[in-house]
Short mmCIF file of C-alpha atoms and ligand atoms in Angstrom, two decimals:
data_model
loop_
_atom_site.label_atom_id
_atom_site.label_comp_id
_atom_site.label_asym_id
_atom_site.label_seq_id
_atom_site.Cartn_x
_atom_site.Cartn_y
_atom_site.Cartn_z
CA MET A 18 112.02 176.36 136.43
CA LEU A 19 112.28 179.41 134.21
CA ALA A 20 116.04 179.55 134.69
CA ARG A 21 116.27 176.38 132.63
CA TYR A 22 115.07 178.35 129.66
CA ALA A 23 117.32 181.35 130.37
CA ASP A 24 118.70 181.17 126.88
CA PRO A 25 119.03 177.69 125.41
CA ALA A 26 120.11 179.19 122.11
CA ALA A 27 123.11 180.78 123.87
CA THR A 28 123.94 178.00 126.32
CA GLY A 29 123.22 175.29 123.77
CA ARG A 30 121.58 173.18 126.48
CA LEU A 31 117.93 172.53 127.14
CA SER A 32 116.78 170.29 129.96
CA LEU A 33 113.25 168.87 129.79
CA ALA A 34 111.14 166.55 131.86
CA ARG A 35 111.34 163.21 130.11
CA PRO A 36 108.86 163.29 127.19
CA ASP A 37 106.24 160.79 126.03
CA ASP A 38 105.17 159.90 122.50
CA TRP A 39 101.38 159.95 122.33
CA HIS A 40 101.17 158.30 118.86
CA LEU A 41 103.61 155.62 117.77
CA HIS A 42 103.73 152.60 115.44
CA LEU A 43 105.99 149.86 116.78
CA ARG A 44 104.88 146.94 114.54
CA ASP A 45 105.64 143.43 115.78
CA GLY A 46 108.24 140.64 115.71
CA THR A 47 111.65 141.53 114.25
CA ALA A 48 110.39 144.95 113.09
CA LEU A 49 109.42 145.75 116.69
CA ARG A 50 112.87 144.72 117.90
CA ALA A 51 114.51 146.93 115.27
CA VAL A 52 112.63 150.14 116.11
CA LEU A 53 111.80 149.90 119.83
CA PRO A 54 115.29 150.97 121.07
CA PHE A 55 114.98 154.35 119.31
CA THR A 56 111.80 155.22 121.19
CA VAL A 57 113.07 153.86 124.51
CA ALA A 58 116.13 156.12 124.23
CA GLN A 59 113.91 159.21 124.14
CA PHE A 60 110.55 158.56 125.74
CA ALA A 61 109.23 157.23 129.04
CA ARG A 62 105.89 156.12 127.60
CA ALA A 63 104.22 155.84 124.23
CA ILE A 64 100.76 155.12 122.95
CA ILE A 65 101.15 152.09 120.72
CA MET A 66 98.99 152.11 117.63
CA PRO A 67 96.97 148.90 117.14
CA ASN A 68 97.08 148.64 113.33
CA LEU A 69 98.88 145.32 113.21
CA SER A 70 97.82 142.63 110.81
CA PRO A 71 95.51 141.28 112.18
CA PRO A 72 94.62 144.38 114.21
CA VAL A 73 94.51 144.59 118.01
CA THR A 74 90.74 144.49 118.46
CA SER A 75 90.33 142.96 121.94
CA ALA A 76 91.57 143.50 125.48
CA ALA A 77 93.24 140.08 125.33
CA ALA A 78 95.08 140.97 122.11
CA ALA A 79 96.23 144.28 123.60
CA THR A 80 97.54 142.52 126.70
CA ALA A 81 99.44 139.99 124.58
CA TYR A 82 100.89 142.76 122.36
CA ARG A 83 101.98 144.75 125.43
CA GLN A 84 103.79 141.67 126.70
CA ARG A 85 105.59 141.20 123.35
CA ILE A 86 106.75 144.82 123.58
CA LEU A 87 107.97 144.37 127.16
CA ASP A 88 109.79 141.18 126.11
CA ALA A 89 111.53 143.12 123.31
CA LEU A 90 112.81 145.91 125.57
CA PRO A 91 116.57 146.38 125.76
CA PRO A 92 118.08 145.38 129.15
CA HIS A 93 117.44 147.90 131.96
CA ALA A 94 115.13 149.97 129.77
CA GLN A 95 112.48 151.96 131.60
CA PHE A 96 109.58 152.28 129.23
CA THR A 97 105.83 151.89 129.54
CA PRO A 98 103.79 150.99 126.46
CA LEU A 99 100.25 152.40 126.68
CA MET A 100 97.86 150.26 124.71
CA THR A 101 94.88 151.13 122.56
CA LEU A 102 92.17 149.03 120.91
CA TYR A 103 91.40 149.08 117.18
CA LEU A 104 87.71 149.78 116.67
CA THR A 105 85.77 147.85 114.03
CA ASP A 106 82.12 147.87 112.99
CA ARG A 107 81.66 144.94 115.32
CA THR A 108 83.47 146.03 118.49
CA PRO A 109 81.19 144.86 121.32
CA PRO A 110 80.48 147.57 123.94
CA GLU A 111 81.41 145.03 126.67
CA GLU A 112 84.95 144.92 125.28
CA ILE A 113 85.41 148.51 126.48
CA ASP A 114 85.09 147.53 130.13
CA ALA A 115 87.46 144.59 129.64
CA ALA A 116 89.91 146.96 127.96
CA ARG A 117 89.73 149.45 130.81
CA GLU A 118 90.38 146.68 133.33
CA SER A 119 93.43 145.49 131.43
CA GLY A 120 94.97 148.99 131.46
CA VAL A 121 94.16 150.02 127.89
CA VAL A 122 94.04 153.84 127.72
CA GLY A 123 92.05 154.41 124.55
CA CYS A 124 90.50 153.17 121.32
CA LYS A 125 91.65 154.10 117.85
CA LEU A 126 89.15 154.98 115.17
CA TYR A 127 90.40 154.25 111.67
CA PRO A 128 87.84 154.98 108.99
CA ALA A 129 87.90 151.78 106.89
CA GLY A 130 90.44 152.14 104.09
CA ALA A 131 91.94 155.43 105.32
CA THR A 132 95.51 154.20 105.77
CA THR A 133 97.89 151.28 106.44
CA HIS A 134 96.05 148.23 107.80
CA SER A 135 92.76 150.08 108.18
CA GLU A 136 90.70 147.66 106.08
CA ALA A 137 89.04 146.30 109.23
CA GLY A 138 88.24 149.84 110.42
CA VAL A 139 84.91 151.55 110.84
CA THR A 140 82.56 152.13 107.90
CA ASP A 141 79.97 154.24 109.77
CA VAL A 142 80.75 155.79 113.15
CA ARG A 143 77.06 155.94 114.11
CA ARG A 144 77.14 152.17 114.50
CA LEU A 145 79.56 152.69 117.37
CA ASP A 146 77.56 155.16 119.44
CA GLY A 147 77.06 152.46 122.09
CA VAL A 148 80.82 151.89 122.22
CA PHE A 149 81.56 155.62 122.49
CA GLU A 150 79.06 155.88 125.35
CA ARG A 151 80.87 153.11 127.24
CA MET A 152 84.22 154.75 126.54
CA ALA A 153 83.06 158.08 127.94
CA ARG A 154 81.85 156.33 131.08
CA ALA A 155 85.03 154.28 131.45
CA GLY A 156 87.26 157.31 130.82
CA LEU A 157 88.88 155.82 127.72
CA VAL A 158 90.16 158.28 125.13
CA LEU A 159 89.02 158.10 121.49
CA GLN A 160 92.01 158.52 119.19
CA VAL A 161 90.91 159.51 115.71
CA HIS A 162 92.50 159.16 112.30
CA GLY A 163 90.60 162.09 110.86
CA GLU A 164 90.20 161.61 107.13
CA VAL A 165 87.24 160.66 104.98
CA THR A 166 87.88 157.80 102.60
CA ASP A 167 85.58 158.79 99.72
CA PRO A 168 87.85 158.62 96.66
CA ALA A 169 85.89 161.50 95.14
CA VAL A 170 87.22 163.82 97.87
CA ASP A 171 90.57 165.42 97.05
CA VAL A 172 93.32 163.86 99.16
CA PHE A 173 94.33 167.29 100.52
CA GLU A 174 90.74 167.99 101.64
CA ARG A 175 89.99 164.74 103.43
CA GLU A 176 90.80 166.02 106.91
CA ALA A 177 88.68 169.15 106.59
CA VAL A 178 85.73 167.19 105.17
CA PHE A 179 86.05 164.62 107.98
CA ILE A 180 85.68 167.36 110.61
CA ASP A 181 82.42 168.61 109.15
CA THR A 182 80.84 165.29 108.26
CA VAL A 183 82.09 162.94 110.99
CA LEU A 184 84.07 164.42 113.87
CA ALA A 185 82.08 167.50 114.81
CA PRO A 186 78.76 165.58 114.93
CA LEU A 187 80.42 162.72 116.87
CA ALA A 188 81.92 165.11 119.44
CA ALA A 189 78.54 166.77 119.84
CA ARG A 190 76.69 163.44 120.27
CA HIS A 191 79.16 162.40 123.00
CA PRO A 192 79.92 165.51 125.04
CA GLN A 193 81.70 163.55 127.79
CA LEU A 194 83.98 161.58 125.45
CA LYS A 195 87.65 162.57 125.47
CA ILE A 196 88.94 162.81 121.91
CA VAL A 197 92.45 163.12 120.50
CA PHE A 198 92.44 164.25 116.89
CA GLU A 199 95.63 162.49 115.79
CA HIS A 200 98.38 163.96 113.60
CA ILE A 201 96.51 167.12 112.62
CA THR A 202 97.64 168.79 109.42
CA THR A 203 95.33 171.72 108.64
CA HIS A 204 94.19 175.04 110.04
CA GLN A 205 90.65 173.65 109.99
CA ALA A 206 91.74 170.93 112.42
CA LEU A 207 93.43 173.51 114.63
CA GLN A 208 90.29 175.60 114.70
CA PHE A 209 88.20 172.55 115.61
CA VAL A 210 90.52 171.52 118.44
CA LEU A 211 91.37 174.92 119.89
CA GLY A 212 87.87 176.32 119.57
CA GLY A 213 86.08 173.15 120.59
CA ARG A 214 84.54 171.91 123.79
CA GLU A 215 86.53 170.63 126.77
CA GLY A 216 88.05 167.19 126.33
CA ILE A 217 89.35 167.60 122.79
CA ALA A 218 93.08 167.69 122.03
CA ALA A 219 95.44 166.86 119.15
CA THR A 220 98.81 165.37 118.43
CA VAL A 221 101.21 167.01 115.98
CA THR A 222 104.00 165.16 114.15
CA PRO A 223 107.49 166.53 113.44
CA GLN A 224 107.04 166.17 109.70
CA HIS A 225 103.89 168.31 109.64
CA LEU A 226 105.72 171.06 111.57
CA LEU A 227 108.85 170.94 109.41
CA MET A 228 107.66 170.22 105.87
CA ASN A 229 104.95 171.22 103.44
CA ARG A 230 103.71 169.28 100.44
CA ASN A 231 106.50 170.59 98.22
CA ALA A 232 108.75 168.16 100.14
CA LEU A 233 106.95 165.30 98.38
CA PHE A 234 108.22 166.49 95.02
CA ALA A 235 111.55 168.21 95.75
CA GLY A 236 113.65 167.42 92.67
CA GLY A 237 111.61 164.25 92.07
CA LEU A 238 109.22 161.96 93.90
CA ARG A 239 110.15 161.59 97.60
CA PRO A 240 108.52 158.45 98.95
CA HIS A 241 110.12 158.84 102.39
CA HIS A 242 108.15 162.06 102.91
CA TYR A 243 104.86 160.34 102.15
CA CYS A 244 102.57 159.71 105.09
CA LEU A 245 98.87 159.92 105.85
CA PRO A 246 97.43 162.42 106.36
CA VAL A 247 99.61 163.69 103.53
CA LEU A 248 101.74 166.84 103.97
CA LYS A 249 99.74 169.98 103.30
CA ALA A 250 100.36 173.46 101.85
CA GLU A 251 102.67 175.92 103.58
CA GLU A 252 99.82 177.98 105.08
CA HIS A 253 98.74 174.92 107.08
CA ARG A 254 102.27 174.12 108.26
CA ARG A 255 102.68 177.72 109.40
CA ALA A 256 99.40 177.62 111.29
CA LEU A 257 100.42 174.41 113.09
CA LEU A 258 103.84 175.76 113.99
CA ALA A 259 102.41 179.05 115.21
CA ALA A 260 99.94 177.20 117.42
CA VAL A 261 102.52 174.98 119.12
CA ALA A 262 104.82 178.02 119.39
CA ARG A 263 102.10 179.84 121.36
CA GLY A 264 102.17 177.03 123.90
CA GLU A 265 98.62 175.77 123.28
CA ARG A 266 97.93 173.20 126.00
CA ARG A 267 95.60 171.11 123.84
CA LEU A 268 98.43 170.23 121.47
CA PHE A 269 101.05 167.62 122.28
CA LEU A 270 103.76 165.41 120.89
CA GLY A 271 102.81 162.37 118.82
CA THR A 272 105.44 161.39 116.29
CA ASP A 273 103.34 158.95 114.24
CA SER A 274 106.74 157.36 113.55
CA ALA A 275 105.68 154.62 111.12
CA PRO A 276 108.44 152.32 109.85
CA HIS A 277 108.21 150.60 106.49
CA ALA A 278 111.06 148.77 104.76
CA ARG A 279 112.79 150.75 102.03
CA ARG A 280 111.51 148.30 99.42
CA ALA A 281 107.92 148.97 100.50
CA LYS A 282 108.42 152.75 100.33
CA GLU A 283 110.44 152.93 97.10
CA ALA A 284 107.85 151.06 95.06
CA ALA A 285 105.30 151.66 92.33
CA CYS A 286 102.72 151.94 95.10
CA GLY A 287 104.70 153.05 98.14
CA CYS A 288 103.45 152.67 101.71
CA ALA A 289 102.49 155.69 103.81
CA GLY A 290 104.65 156.41 106.84
CA VAL A 291 107.60 158.54 107.96
CA PHE A 292 110.12 157.02 110.37
CA SER A 293 111.20 159.66 112.88
CA ALA A 294 111.81 157.78 116.14
CA HIS A 295 115.61 157.97 115.71
CA ALA A 296 115.57 161.76 116.20
CA ALA A 297 112.10 162.67 117.35
CA LEU A 298 112.94 165.21 120.04
CA GLU A 299 115.73 166.73 117.97
CA LEU A 300 113.32 167.31 115.08
CA TYR A 301 110.73 168.95 117.33
CA ALA A 302 113.49 171.11 118.88
CA GLU A 303 114.44 172.29 115.40
CA ALA A 304 110.84 173.26 114.67
CA PHE A 305 110.36 175.06 118.00
CA GLU A 306 113.68 176.86 117.64
CA ALA A 307 112.77 178.05 114.15
CA ALA A 308 109.60 179.53 115.65
CA GLY A 309 111.55 181.15 118.53
CA ALA A 310 109.60 179.00 120.99
CA LEU A 311 112.02 176.60 122.69
CA GLN A 312 110.51 177.70 126.00
CA HIS A 313 107.30 175.89 125.02
CA LEU A 314 108.90 172.61 123.95
CA GLU A 315 108.79 171.04 127.41
CA ALA A 316 105.03 171.47 127.90
CA PHE A 317 104.34 170.16 124.39
CA ALA A 318 106.63 167.16 124.75
CA SER A 319 106.36 166.31 128.43
CA HIS A 320 103.32 167.88 130.13
CA ASN A 321 100.29 168.45 127.89
CA GLY A 322 99.77 164.85 126.83
CA ALA A 323 100.08 163.40 130.33
CA ASP A 324 97.72 166.05 131.67
CA PHE A 325 95.12 165.31 128.99
CA TYR A 326 95.29 161.55 129.56
CA GLY A 327 95.14 162.05 133.33
CA LEU A 328 98.51 160.37 133.86
CA PRO A 329 101.33 161.65 136.08
CA ARG A 330 104.06 163.74 134.47
CA ASN A 331 107.46 162.05 134.30
CA ARG A 332 109.85 163.00 137.08
CA ASP A 333 113.20 162.38 135.42
CA ALA A 334 114.77 164.60 132.76
CA VAL A 335 116.48 164.54 129.40
CA LEU A 336 119.00 166.99 128.01
CA LEU A 337 119.13 168.41 124.51
CA ILE A 338 122.48 169.78 123.40
CA ARG A 339 123.05 172.08 120.47
CA GLU A 340 125.57 169.89 118.72
CA GLY A 341 125.36 168.81 115.10
CA TRP A 342 125.22 165.12 114.19
CA THR A 343 124.57 163.33 110.95
CA VAL A 344 121.61 160.99 110.64
CA PRO A 345 122.68 157.64 109.17
CA ALA A 346 121.61 156.96 105.58
CA LYS A 347 119.74 153.89 106.81
CA TYR A 348 119.15 151.58 109.75
CA ASP A 349 118.74 147.80 109.77
CA TYR A 350 115.12 146.68 109.70
CA ALA A 351 113.20 143.40 109.76
CA ASP A 352 114.02 140.46 107.51
CA GLY A 353 117.27 141.91 106.18
CA GLY A 354 115.46 145.05 105.08
CA GLU A 355 116.48 148.67 105.50
CA LEU A 356 114.78 151.62 107.11
CA VAL A 357 115.35 155.11 105.72
CA PRO A 358 114.91 157.62 108.55
CA LEU A 359 113.64 161.17 108.20
CA ARG A 360 116.59 163.43 107.25
CA ALA A 361 118.74 160.44 106.25
CA GLY A 362 122.33 161.56 105.62
CA GLU A 363 121.61 165.11 106.77
CA THR A 364 122.90 167.03 109.78
CA LEU A 365 120.63 167.91 112.70
CA ALA A 366 121.41 170.87 114.98
CA TRP A 367 120.23 169.33 118.26
CA ARG A 368 121.29 166.09 119.88
CA LEU A 369 119.68 164.24 122.75
CA ALA A 370 122.30 163.51 125.40
CA ALA A 371 122.52 160.09 126.99
CA ARG A 372 120.13 159.55 129.85
CA HIS A 373 122.79 159.49 132.61
CA GLU A 374 124.09 162.83 131.40
CA ALA A 375 120.62 164.30 131.66
CA ALA A 376 120.23 163.16 135.25
CA GLN A 377 123.30 165.04 136.47
O1 LIG B 411 101.50 157.46 107.29
C1 LIG B 411 100.90 156.70 108.03
N1 LIG B 411 101.44 155.50 108.36
N2 LIG B 411 99.70 157.04 108.48
C2 LIG B 411 98.95 156.18 109.17
O2 LIG B 411 97.85 156.56 109.54
C3 LIG B 411 99.39 154.81 109.42
C4 LIG B 411 100.84 154.70 109.39
C5 LIG B 411 101.36 153.28 109.32
O3 LIG B 411 100.90 152.43 110.10
O4 LIG B 411 102.24 153.01 108.50
ZN1 LIG B 412 99.64 156.69 112.99
#
């Protein structure tokens, strides 16, 4: 095993067990068909976020959405969508058992109003204690968008305030509940996850490892760098990168790739979301290489998430090659729209080789 990592910087080749994306937005309809091939080219499985409009709030809706994803797969694709339910104030506890039976792996907690399509989310988590109890018993994972929505709280503080006022008490009330703190952005979140009880983990996006909040304003307003939780100050980015570079097992890959049409991003009130599925693994490789930690990329991308969810690790492999390529300025998106990917028009150092190459 270790020989693989002998010196990827010198050999320019890094073989990894096939990775999974533990936090992904695929949308629906023609948007789904536009973005799904990017994820299928890189990942064996992905957790599919349920914030459609209307949201995926029942086991039946999750099953139907999974089928639409399977129907949209490119020919011969091997890809497993892992479904999650969108919690609302009125999620019935019985729905949890139905979800478990239909293969749903978790439930997503969006505080109402926190982000895209979260209007139907939860206004007070205490109302859901019965649901969380059922989830713990059924072994379903709670996936948390961790930001308070109080407009009086500074947008850069919303994650830290959420930990103290919502997440820490919730985790303490439900000691058996498995929790993934999604797309963490601050050293407070790291401290909560790494210092917390068993059964707590976090996903980390490529943008929060590679950029700080200056990237929102570099030479002007940069709507394609805007996502929620918003990019934070450099000290937080450094803390996140240092933690993944240490090989922390509670941290794993979740791109939060969130496509929006260019016209919805470049607008007076632009949508939150960074599209990164076109180069997800390459972007993470860049971050890990910058931290001198390519030897920890495989566990982060391909082991830690599966282990936390209690799913088998993938047996096939992918190959990253140190070979520059230029990201297109845009991709086609739904309804004649365009999608501007992260690093549009720029050159990336790593390239994911085709699957058959990786298997050799
Ligand atoms: O930036 C984001 N975009 N954050 C989210 O939480 C939701 C996502 C989306 O669905 O566009
Ligand atoms: Zn998300």
